Each structure stands twice: as structure tokens, then as C-alpha cells.
mmCIF file of C-alpha atoms in Angstrom:
data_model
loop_
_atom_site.group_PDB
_atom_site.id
_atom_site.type_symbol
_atom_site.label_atom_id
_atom_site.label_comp_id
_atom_site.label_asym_id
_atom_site.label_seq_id
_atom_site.Cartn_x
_atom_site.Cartn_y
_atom_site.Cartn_z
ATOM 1 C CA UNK A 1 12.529 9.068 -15.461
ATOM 2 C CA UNK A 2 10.932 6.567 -12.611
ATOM 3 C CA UNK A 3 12.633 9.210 -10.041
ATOM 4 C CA UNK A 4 10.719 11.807 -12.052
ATOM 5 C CA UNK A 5 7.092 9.518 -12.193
ATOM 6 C CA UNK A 6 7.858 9.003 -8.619
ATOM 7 C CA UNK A 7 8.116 12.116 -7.007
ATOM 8 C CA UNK A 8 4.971 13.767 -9.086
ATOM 9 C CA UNK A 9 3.101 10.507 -7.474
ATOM 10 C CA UNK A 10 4.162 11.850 -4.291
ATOM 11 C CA UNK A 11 3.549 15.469 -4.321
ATOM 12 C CA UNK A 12 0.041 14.405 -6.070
ATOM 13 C CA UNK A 13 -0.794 12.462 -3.039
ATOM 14 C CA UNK A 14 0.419 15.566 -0.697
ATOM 15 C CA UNK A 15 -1.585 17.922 -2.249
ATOM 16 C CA UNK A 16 -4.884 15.325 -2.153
ATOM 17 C CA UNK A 17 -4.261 14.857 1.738
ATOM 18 C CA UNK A 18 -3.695 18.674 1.968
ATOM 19 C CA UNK A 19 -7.046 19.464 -0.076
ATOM 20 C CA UNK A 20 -9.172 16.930 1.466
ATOM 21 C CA UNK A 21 -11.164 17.325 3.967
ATOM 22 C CA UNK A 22 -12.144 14.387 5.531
ATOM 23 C CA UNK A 23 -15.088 13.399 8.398
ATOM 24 C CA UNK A 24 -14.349 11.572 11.035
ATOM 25 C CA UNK A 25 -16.693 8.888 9.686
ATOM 26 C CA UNK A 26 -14.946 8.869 6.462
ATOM 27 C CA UNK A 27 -11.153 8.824 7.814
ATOM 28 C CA UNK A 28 -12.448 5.945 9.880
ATOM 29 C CA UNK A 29 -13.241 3.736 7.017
ATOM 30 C CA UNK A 30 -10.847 4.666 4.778
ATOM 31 C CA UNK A 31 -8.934 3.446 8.132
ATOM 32 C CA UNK A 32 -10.410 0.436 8.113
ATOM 33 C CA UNK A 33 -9.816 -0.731 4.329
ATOM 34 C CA UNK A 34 -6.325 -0.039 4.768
ATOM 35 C CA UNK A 35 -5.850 -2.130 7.871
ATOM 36 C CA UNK A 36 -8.170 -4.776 5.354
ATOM 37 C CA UNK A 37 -5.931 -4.432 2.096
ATOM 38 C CA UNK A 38 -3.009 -4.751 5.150
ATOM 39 C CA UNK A 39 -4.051 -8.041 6.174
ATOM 40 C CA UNK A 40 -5.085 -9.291 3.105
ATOM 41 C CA UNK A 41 -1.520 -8.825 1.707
ATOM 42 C CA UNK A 42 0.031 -10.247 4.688
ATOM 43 C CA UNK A 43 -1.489 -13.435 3.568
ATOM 44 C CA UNK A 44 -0.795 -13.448 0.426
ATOM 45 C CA UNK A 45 3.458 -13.079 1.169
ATOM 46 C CA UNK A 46 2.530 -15.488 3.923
ATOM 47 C CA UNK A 47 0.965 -18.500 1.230
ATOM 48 C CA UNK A 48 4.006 -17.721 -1.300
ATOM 49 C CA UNK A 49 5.932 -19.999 -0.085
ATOM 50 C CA UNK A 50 2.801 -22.866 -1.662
ATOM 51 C CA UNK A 51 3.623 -21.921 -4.946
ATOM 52 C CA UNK A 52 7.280 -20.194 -5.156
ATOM 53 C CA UNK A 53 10.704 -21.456 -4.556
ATOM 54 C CA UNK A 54 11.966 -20.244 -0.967
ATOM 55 C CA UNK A 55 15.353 -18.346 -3.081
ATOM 56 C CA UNK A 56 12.773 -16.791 -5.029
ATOM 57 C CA UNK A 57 11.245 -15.432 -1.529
ATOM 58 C CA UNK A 58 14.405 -14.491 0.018
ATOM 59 C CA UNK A 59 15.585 -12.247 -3.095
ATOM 60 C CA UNK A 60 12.455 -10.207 -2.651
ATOM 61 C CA UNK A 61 13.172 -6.653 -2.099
#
């Protein structure tokens, strides 16, 4: 079943990519949130260890 959910999330987001098409301007800021939301969860693992045992951290997938 999560297999199932999975791979219809992926083919969904191949057929957006494949159907969009995107300006230069637009793929540049969509670009630029991602590298944004990247950061921003990079410090979020990084300040777990403030409030979360460090085995807690290590069995993290």
C-alpha cells in the first residue's frame, strides 16, 4: 500500500515536470526556495541535539 501511494507520488511529480513549462525567471526562484527550505532544514537537524537525546539522533534513518 505505501509502495503503491509512493510510486503514484512519483509518476505525479514526473508528469508535472514533464507538463510544465517553466521560465527561466521562474525555475530560478523555485531554485532559490529550495536551496532556502535546504538550509533551513539543515538547521533544524543541526539544533536537535538542544532538545533530543543523542541515541535518539543516531537511530534516525
Amino acid at each position: 500500500m505505501a509502495l503503491d501511494l509512493e510510486m503514484k507520488q512519483q509518476n505525479l511529480c514526473v508528469n508535472i515536470e514533464r507538463h510544465t513549462n517553466l521560465t527561466t525567471s521562474q525555475k530560478s526562484s523555485i531554485d532559490e526556495a529550495c536551496q532556502k527550505v535546504r538550509k533551513v532544514l539543515d538547521a533544524w537537524f543541526d539544533s536537535l541535539h538542544d532538545f533530543l537525546p543523542a541515541d535518539a539522533i543516531q537511530e534516525a534513518p
